[in-house]
Amino acid sequence: MWGEQTPRWIDSTRFPEAVIAAIEVLPPGEDLFIVKDGVPIAKISEAGGTFRVETPNSDENPSGTYDDVTVVATAMTLSSSARSTLSAQLGSDYIVLDMYSAPASAEVLLIPPLSPQLIGSLRQMFPKARVVIAEVEDRELGVVYEGPVRRLLDAGADVYFPPNTIPGLAKQLDRTIVQFNQIAAAETSAPLVIESAQDRESTESE
């Protein structure tokens, strides 16, 4: 039963054959995510021989209420173990949900580096949320989301400074150059030996 709204449809010939094949062989209990700029925008699920497409906040009857916890909605493709680990590390005052399960009233929206247009779309889906952009590199849990800064550093850059005033930039630059010089001197000179008071007294008595 479709309800009172007129159903909308897209002919399968408009999709690449590989996409249709992936949908047709989707096992029960597994999901196929449609991703844009690294963020899932829809989820296709198989259930009893039929397929269901979900978009964020598409559940008409969200399960449970979250009055006593801070809801963190994740706009990243995270495994159940990765999401559980994040939730456990945050503690009992938080609950971490994917963007399809999270209510529109979520307080925090965790996203990878994205385009301004997509960030604006996600903000409309979660109007009350604080949007937090994060780069993630956790090989053990199979989660890697790199942003432009990480790619620039990997390409050979040594340091990245966040936005600052010119006087602030001068302080950052001076401090960083001093640190670089100290590291270079340590690599080319003899190891630093810290003399104890007992050693100093022994040397003076000789």
Backbone as a ProteinNet text record, in pm:
[ID]
protein_1_A
[PRIMARY]
MWGEQTPRWIDSTRFPEAVIAAIEVLPPGEDLFIVKDGVPIAKISEAGGTFRVETPNSDENPSGTYDDVTVVATAMTLSSSARSTLSAQLGSDYIVLDMYSAPASAEVLLIPPLSPQLIGSLRQMFPKARVVIAEVEDRELGVVYEGPVRRLLDAGADVYFPPNTIPGLAKQLDRTIVQFNQIAAAETSAPLVIESAQDRESTESE
[TERTIARY]
85.2	0	88.6	68.4	155.5	110.4	-12.9	-61.4	-125.1	-147.1	-217.8	-126.9	4.4	95	117.4	131.2	159.5	304.3	326.7	463.9	547.1	673.8	766.6	858.1	898.8	981.4	1084.5	1189.9	1295.9	1319.5	1320.1	1343.3	1485.1	1497.1	1627	1730.8	1685.2	1781.6	1862.9	1819.9	1895.3	2013	2021.1	2132.5	2232.9	2360.7	2459.2	2424.1	2462.3	2430.7	2491.4	2608.8	2674.7	2591.3	2522.1	2438.2	2318.1	2252.9	2137.8	2180.3	2295.9	2343.6	2370.1	2427	2455.3	2325.9	2220.8	2091.9	2029.4	2037.1	1971.8	2033.1	2162.5	2229.5	2244.8	2178.8	2191.7	2131.6	2213.4	2161.7	2071.1	1980.1	1895.4	1979.9	1942.5	2015	2130.6	2166.3	2275.8	2219.4	2296.7	2253.3	2346.9	2292.6	2370.5	2352.7	2462.1	2454.5	2480.6	2402.1	2426.9	2499.5	2620.3	2709.7	2734	2737.4	2771.9	2879.4	2994.6	3107.4	3144.5	3135.6	3175.1	3068	2950	2841.7	2723.8	2671.6	2553.6	2432.9	2363.2	2242.3	2118.8	2138	2025.7	2078.6	1988.1	2024.6	1922.2	1969.3	1882.3	1894.6	1781.3	1780.2	1689.2	1728.3	1647	1573.5	1444.5	1364.7	1250.8	1257.4	1149	1124.3	1231	1216.2	1185	1169	1145.3	1259	1271.5	1378.4	1319.4	1384.4	1338.6	1451.1	1417.5	1514.2	1482.9	1583.2	1567.6	1655.5	1605.2	1683.7	1685.5	1775.3	1780.6	1645.2	1612.5	1486.9	1363.8	1381	1267.2	1177.7	1223.6	1142	1023.1	902.7	784	767.8	819.6	806.1	944	1022.7	1153.8	1142.2	1231.6	1222.5	1291.3	1220	1280.2	1287.7	1308.4	1329.8	1467.4	1521.8	1659.5	1664.9	1575.2	1566.3	1686	1746.6	1851.2	1992.1	2006.9	2139.5	2156.3	2281.3	2312.7	2322.5	2241.5	2237.6	2340.6	2431.2	2530.9	2493.6	2456.8	2425.7	2551.7	2581.7	2703.7	2668.1	2721.9	2704.8	2827.5	2872	2985.5	2942.9	3003.2	2977.6	3062.3	2999.4	3068.3	3010.2	3096.5	3049.3	2986.7	2913.5	2851.7	2956.6	3070.3	3176.5	3239.6	3257	3314.6	3220.3	3092.4	2994.8	2984.4	2988.6	2981.7	3104.4	3221.3	3344	3337	3290.5	3277.6	3180.8	3068.5	2968.8	3024.2	3097.4	3153.8	3257.4	3339.3	3442.2	3381.6	3268.7	3201.7	3137.4	3089	3029.1	2878.2	2820.5	2677.2	2589.2	2648.7	2569.7	2543.7	2597.7	2583.7	2528.3	2465	2429	2465.1	2532.2	2579.1	2492.9	2428.7	2339.7	2378.4	2353.7	2375.2	2262.9	2285.3	2193.3	2055	2043.9	1914.2	1831.1	1897.7	1827.6	1810.6	1891.9	1889.9	1767.2	1710.6	1597.5	1645.8	1555.8	1591.4	1635.1	1604.4	1640.8	1779.5	1859.3	1993.4	2072.8	2151.1	2226.6	2358.6	2416	2546.1	2538.4	2597.1	2607.7	2755.9	2806.1	2947.3	2963.8	3045.3	3060.2	3207.1	3243.4	3378.5	3387.4	3506.8	3517.6	3432.5	3345.5	3250.3	3243.9	3166.9	3143.8	3047.4	3055.7	2962.8	2816.5	2789.5	2651.9	2596	2676.4	2629.2	2615.9	2707.1	2695.5	2564.9	2530.5	2405.1	2284.5	2289.4	2178.5	2165	2277.6	2274.5	2225.1	2260.8	2215.1	2063.3	2006.8	1861.9	1795.6	1861.3	1806	1810.7	1914.5	1931.7	1949	1840.8	1849.4	1899.5	1886.4	1927.2	2068.5	2131.3	2259.4	2377.3	2477	2606.7	2681.5	2723.9	2791.4	2940.7	2992.7	3133.7	3200.9	3302.6	3377.9	3499.9	3519.2	3630.3	3696.2	3829.6	3904.3	3929.2	3916.4	3930.4	4028.9	4119	4211.1	4227	4142.7	4145.9	4146.8	4268.7	4282.2	4225.9	4236.7	4190.6	4039.9	3966	3821.3	3777.1	3874.1	3841.8	3774.1	3809.5	3748	3856.8	3848.1	3943.5	3868.2	3869.4	3812.9	3917.2	3982.2	4086.5	4031.9	4078.2	4039.4	4152.9	4132.1	4236.4	4364.8	4357.5	4478.5	4563.3	4499.6	4571.8	4638.9	4569.4	4626.7	4744.5	4737.5	4848.8	4970.3	4947.2	5058.5	5120.9	5036.4	5087.8	5168.4	5135.2	5205.5	5342.3	5372.6	5504.7	5509.1	5393.5	5392.5	5428.3	5491.5	5537.5	5443.7	5377.6	5296.4	5172	5063.8	4941.8	4902.7	4878.2	4830.6	4682.1	4598.6	4458.5	4451.5	4338.9	4327.5	4366.3	4437.9	4485.7	4510.4	4533.2	4572.2	4718.3	4764.6	4905.5	4998.1	4969.2	5053.7	5050.8	4932.4	4923	5000.9	4993.8	5070.5	5219.4	5265.1	5407.2	5453.7	5373.9	5409.3	5414	5313.5	5311.3	5432.4	5463	5572.9	5706.4	5727.1	5852	5868.7	5763.3	5769.7	5798.3	5737.9	5757.2	5898.2	5951.6	6087.3	6189.1	6169.9	6258.9	6257.9	6139.2	6128.5	6197.6	6180.7	6247.4	6399.1	6449.2	6594	6646	6570.8	6611.5	6616.9	6519.2	6517.8	6635.2	6662.6	6773.9	6906.8	6921.8	7046.3	7064.1	6957.5	6965	7003.2	6961.5	6991.5	7135.7	7200.1	7335.8	7442.2	7403.1	7499.4	7499.6	7589.4	7599.1	7473.9	7438.7	7320	7329.3	7219.4	7214.1	7226.3	7320.1	7340.5	7301.2	7211.3	7168.5	7253.5	7329.5	7420	7346.9	7361.9	7299.2	7387.6	7329.7	7405.3	7519.3	7495.8	7599.1	7717	7690.5	7797.9	7878.2	7811.9	7879.9	7971.9	7926.1	8010.2	8130	8112.9	8224	8329.2	8285.2	8380.4	8456.4	8390.2	8454.2	8557.5	8539.9	8632.8	8760.2	8761.5	8880.7	8990.1
-119.6	0	124.3	211.1	325.9	446.5	449	566.2	665.3	784.2	882.7	951.5	953.4	1020.9	937.7	1005.3	936.9	889	759.2	709.6	763.3	787.4	832.1	716.9	707.9	596.9	644.8	565.9	591.3	462.5	469.6	350.8	298.8	167.3	107.5	129.2	158.3	178.9	305.8	392.1	515.3	491.7	371.2	337.7	251.1	259.1	168.1	23.1	-66.7	-207.7	-261.6	-210.5	-257.9	-225.9	-111.8	-74	-167.7	-193.4	-283.9	-423.2	-469.2	-601.5	-609	-500.9	-498.6	-503.7	-439	-441.6	-580.2	-641.8	-770.7	-881.8	-872.8	-979.2	-941.5	-834.6	-790.2	-894.8	-952	-1055.4	-995.1	-1076.8	-1028.9	-985.5	-875.4	-825.6	-733.9	-721.3	-632	-509.2	-401.7	-274.5	-230.8	-157.9	-96	55.1	126.4	270.5	344.3	446.5	539.7	659	685.3	781.7	900.5	1019.3	1141.7	1214.8	1236.8	1303.9	1236.7	1103.5	1029.8	1015.9	1073.9	1068.9	991.8	892.6	820.3	912.6	909.2	989.8	901.2	771.5	677.5	538.1	454.5	317.3	222.6	120.8	20.9	-107.5	-161.3	-281.2	-385.3	-513.8	-624.5	-686.1	-709.8	-771	-849.9	-980.8	-1066	-1057.1	-1043.9	-1040.3	-904.2	-802.7	-666.3	-576.8	-464.5	-371.5	-241.1	-187.3	-63.4	39.4	159	268.1	365.2	391.4	484.8	606.5	721.2	844.4	894.4	987.2	1035.5	1082.9	1042.4	1079.7	1026.3	915.2	863.1	773.4	729.1	642.5	719.2	668.3	735.7	713.3	602.4	569.9	543.7	646	624.8	556.1	459.3	380.7	452.4	461.4	514.5	665.6	718.5	861	880	999.1	1024.8	1151	1159.9	1280.3	1296.5	1185.9	1191.4	1180	1177.2	1162.8	1261.7	1286.7	1369.6	1279.4	1307.7	1225.1	1277	1188.2	1219.5	1143.6	1215.4	1153.7	1153.2	1039.6	1028.5	1021.3	1113.8	1112.8	1050.2	940.7	863.9	717.8	646.1	503	434.5	400.2	337.1	198.2	103.1	-29.5	-22.9	-127.8	-132.2	-127.1	-194.2	-194.8	-57.3	13.9	148.5	243	232.1	319.5	286.1	157.3	115.7	163.2	157	203.6	352.6	429.5	573.5	604.7	535.3	558.1	521.6	410.1	366.3	465	518.6	614.1	746.3	784.7	907.7	892.9	773.1	750.3	741.9	717.8	690.9	813.5	931.1	1052.3	1075.2	987.7	1002.8	875.6	893.6	780	816.5	726.3	751.2	669.7	737.8	673.9	716.4	627.2	672.4	768	844.6	951.6	899.8	771	715.4	682	652.8	616.6	735	838.5	951.2	1039.5	1092.5	1185.9	1320.2	1394.6	1526.3	1621.9	1589.4	1673.9	1644.1	1563.2	1529.3	1655.1	1648.8	1766.3	1784.2	1673.7	1679.1	1602	1658.9	1589.8	1578.8	1456.6	1431.3	1396	1474.7	1454.9	1460.1	1398	1413.9	1545.6	1585	1705.6	1692.3	1790	1784.4	1918.6	1921.4	2046.3	2133.6	2264.4	2353.5	2323.3	2284.1	2255.6	2135.8	2030.8	1910.9	1935.6	2015.5	2050.5	2126.2	2215.8	2288.7	2196.8	2095.3	1999.9	1920.1	1876.5	1799.1	1884.4	2011.4	2099.7	2115.4	2115.1	2122.5	1997.1	1882.5	1757.6	1753.2	1817.8	1820.1	1965.7	2041.5	2187	2227.6	2141.1	2176.2	2130.9	2058.4	1995	2090.3	2072.8	2133.9	2047.6	2105.4	2028.6	2023.2	1902.8	1881.4	1807.2	1869.5	1807	1737.5	1612.4	1536.3	1450.9	1448	1350.1	1229.4	1111.5	988.9	896.3	839.5	739.3	629.4	528.2	414.6	288	242.1	125.1	0	-6.3	-125.1	-144	-34	-40.9	-18.1	1.3	16.3	146.6	254.8	384.5	484.7	536.9	637.3	746.5	865.7	983.2	1093.5	1116.2	1218.2	1344	1458	1585.5	1646.7	1766.8	1831.2	1858	1890.8	1917.9	1792.1	1680.1	1553.7	1517.7	1540.3	1508.8	1600	1726.4	1818.9	1779	1737.9	1693	1565.5	1474.4	1351.8	1380.4	1492.1	1526.4	1588.4	1621.8	1674.3	1798.4	1859	1975.7	1931.8	2020.7	1986.4	2032	2145.9	2203.2	2266.6	2261.7	2333.7	2423.2	2550.9	2644.4	2673.1	2662	2703.2	2854.7	2909.4	3053.7	3133.2	3244	3326.1	3467.2	3561.7	3696.6	3695.9	3805.5	3814.7	3807.8	3882.1	3865.9	3722.6	3660.5	3521.8	3428	3452.4	3370.8	3384.5	3507.8	3529.9	3447.2	3443.3	3365.3	3215.9	3167.8	3027.2	2991.5	3077.9	3051.5	3051	3149.9	3156.8	3033.4	2996.2	2879.3	2751.9	2739.9	2619.7	2612.9	2727.2	2728.3	2695.9	2749.3	2717.3	2567.4	2507.5	2363.9	2285.2	2327.8	2259.6	2266.7	2385.7	2401.8	2315.1	2305.2	2221.2	2074.4	2031.3	1892.4	1865.5	1960.4	1942.5	1938.9	2024.9	2026.7	1897.3	1844.8	1720.7	1603.4	1607	1496.1	1497.9	1615.4	1626.1	1639.6	1651.7	1669.5	1546.9	1548.1	1437.3	1432.1	1316.4	1304.5	1394.5	1450.1	1537	1452.9	1490.8	1420.1	1513.5	1469.7	1549.4	1509.1	1604.8	1577.9	1593.6	1495.7	1502.9	1581.8	1625.4	1699.5	1614.2	1484.6	1394.8	1384.9	1378.2	1373.5	1501.9	1616.9	1745.7	1756.3	1712	1716.8	1625.2	1511.5	1419.1	1478.6	1551	1611.9	1724.2	1803.7	1916.2	1869.9	1754.2	1706	1647.5	1615	1553.7	1654.9
0	0	0	-97.9	-115.5	-34.2	15.6	87.1	-9.4	39.6	-40.2	-141.1	-117.5	-207.6	-333.7	-446.2	-571.9	-570.4	-591.4	-586.5	-701.1	-673.7	-776.4	-813.1	-937.1	-980	-1081.6	-1095.7	-1193.4	-1269.6	-1400.8	-1482.2	-1459	-1443.8	-1411.7	-1520.9	-1644.8	-1753.5	-1734.6	-1642.4	-1616.7	-1524.8	-1465.8	-1378.2	-1452.8	-1416.4	-1474.9	-1443.6	-1531.8	-1512.2	-1383.4	-1345.1	-1223.5	-1099.3	-1100.8	-986.6	-977.5	-1089.3	-1089.8	-1045.6	-1093	-1054.4	-904.9	-847.4	-703	-622.2	-671.8	-602.5	-609.6	-727.1	-746.8	-662.6	-633.3	-557.2	-409.6	-367.1	-228.5	-134.6	-44.2	45.6	153.2	207.2	317.5	436.4	496	612.9	580.7	453.9	414.4	343.8	347.3	290.1	179.1	84.6	-21.7	-9.3	13.5	34	-96.9	-120.6	-230.4	-170.4	-220.5	-157.6	-249.9	-190.1	-262.3	-184	-246.2	-180.1	-48.9	-46.5	71.8	178.6	155.5	254.1	196.8	270.7	223	214.2	101.1	85.6	77.1	62.4	61.1	91.1	141.7	175.3	116.4	43.9	-15.5	65.4	111.7	194.6	132.1	147.6	99.7	216.6	199.1	305.6	242.8	256.8	208.9	60.5	-17	-162	-218.6	-133.9	-179.9	-134.5	-199.4	-167	-115.3	-13.8	47.3	40.7	-1.1	-6.9	106.1	189.8	301.1	279.8	318.3	321	464.5	498.2	635.8	685.4	811.2	875.9	803.4	726.2	651.1	734.2	851.1	934.9	991.9	969.8	1020.8	1169.8	1219.7	1360.9	1420.8	1447.9	1506.9	1640.8	1664.1	1787	1901.6	2013.3	2134	2137.6	2256.4	2275.3	2335.7	2318.5	2360.8	2445.9	2544.4	2626.2	2718.8	2760.8	2863.3	2807.3	2675.3	2615.9	2501	2465.9	2350	2227.7	2127.7	2007.8	1906.9	1866.5	1764.6	1637.8	1534	1405.7	1319.7	1259.3	1178.9	1031.2	954.6	809.4	745.2	802.3	751.9	741.8	650.9	644	750	862	973.9	997.6	1026	1063.1	1202.2	1236.5	1368.8	1478.9	1456.9	1557.7	1572.2	1460.9	1467.4	1540	1510.8	1577.1	1725	1757.4	1897.8	1974.5	1909.8	1974.8	2002.7	1905.5	1923.8	2036.9	2039.9	2144.3	2281.5	2289.4	2417.5	2468.2	2378.4	2418.7	2464.4	2407.4	2448.9	2586.1	2616	2746.8	2742.1	2857.9	2867.8	2843.9	2840.2	2816.1	2667.8	2583	2437.7	2376.4	2260.5	2176.9	2033.6	1964	1828	1732.1	1638.3	1541.6	1400.9	1304.3	1167.3	1129	1023.6	988.5	948.5	918.4	881.4	1003.7	1114.4	1237.3	1331.5	1313.3	1406.7	1383.6	1490.6	1475.6	1422.4	1363.1	1309.4	1418.8	1544.4	1657.4	1712.9	1643.2	1690.4	1722.3	1831.5	1876.1	1801.9	1753.7	1687.3	1556.3	1451.2	1323.3	1288.3	1286.8	1260.1	1113.1	1041.2	897.2	858.1	745.5	691.7	614.9	569.4	487.2	361.2	338.6	228.2	157.2	49.3	-22.2	57.6	42.8	113.5	80.6	-44.5	-83.5	-6.9	5.5	74.9	224.9	279.9	421.7	445.5	354.1	366.6	361.7	276.2	267.4	396.2	451.1	574.7	691.5	691.6	799.1	794.5	674.8	665	720.6	706.2	758.8	910.8	967	1112.7	1156.6	1155.9	1178.1	1315.7	1416.8	1552.8	1585	1494.5	1524.9	1507.6	1594.4	1573.5	1473.3	1361.7	1257.6	1288.4	1301.9	1336.1	1220.1	1161.2	1052.4	1111.4	1075	1131.2	1023.8	1027.5	949.6	1039	982.8	1061.1	990.5	1068.8	1014.9	1119.5	1106.7	1198.5	1113.8	1081.2	994.5	1060.2	1192.1	1263.2	1247.3	1251.1	1235.8	1091.5	1003.1	862.3	826.6	897.4	871.7	833.6	713.7	668	593.7	647.6	582.4	586.8	473.7	466.4	401.2	449.5	392.6	313	260.1	178	253.2	383.1	460.7	472.3	503	513.6	381.9	271.6	140.3	108.9	149.3	126.9	209.9	333.7	417.8	362.1	313.2	253.3	127.2	60.1	-63.6	-37.6	88.3	118.2	204.8	230	319.5	461.5	536.6	671.6	781.6	761.6	868.3	808.3	885.3	849.5	966.5	939.1	1039.7	1014.8	1114.3	1097.9	1083.2	1039.3	1018.3	1142.5	1119.9	1230.5	1178.9	1270.7	1231.7	1190	1129.6	1090	1212.2	1321.8	1441.2	1495	1493.1	1538.7	1448.9	1317	1222.3	1247.7	1277.8	1304.5	1424.1	1530.4	1648.9	1616.7	1543	1504.8	1419.1	1322.4	1230.6	1303.2	1392	1468.3	1555.2	1626.8	1715.5	1636.1	1519.8	1438.6	1383	1335.1	1280.6	1388.8	1509.3	1620.9	1649	1648.1	1671.5	1560.8	1435.9	1324.9	1341.7	1378.6	1395.6	1510	1618.6	1730.6	1691.2	1613	1567	1475.4	1382.9	1290.3	1364.3	1466.1	1543.4	1621.4	1675.8	1752.7	1664.6	1538.2	1448.1	1399.7	1403	1349.1	1457.7	1582.5	1690.9	1780.8	1877.5	1971.9	2056.9	2106.2	2190.5	2313.2	2351.8	2468.4	2595.3	2683.1	2809.5	2922.9	3008.1	3122.7	3242	3293.8	3404.3	3537.4	3624.1	3755.2	3850.6	3962	4062.5	4118.4	4133.6	4185.9	4090	3960.8	3861.8	3863.7	3879.9	3880.8	4001.2	4118.8	4239.6	4226.1	4162.4	4142.6	4052.6	3947.6	3854.1	3920.5	4005.4	4070.6	4172.2	4236.1	4338.8	4281.1	4149.5	4089.1	4062.5
[MASK]
++++++++++++++++++++++++++++++++++++++++++++++++++++++++++++++++++++++++++++++++++++++++++++++++++++++++++++++++++++++++++++++++++++++++++++++++++++++++++++++++++++++++++++++++++++++++++++++++++++++++++++++

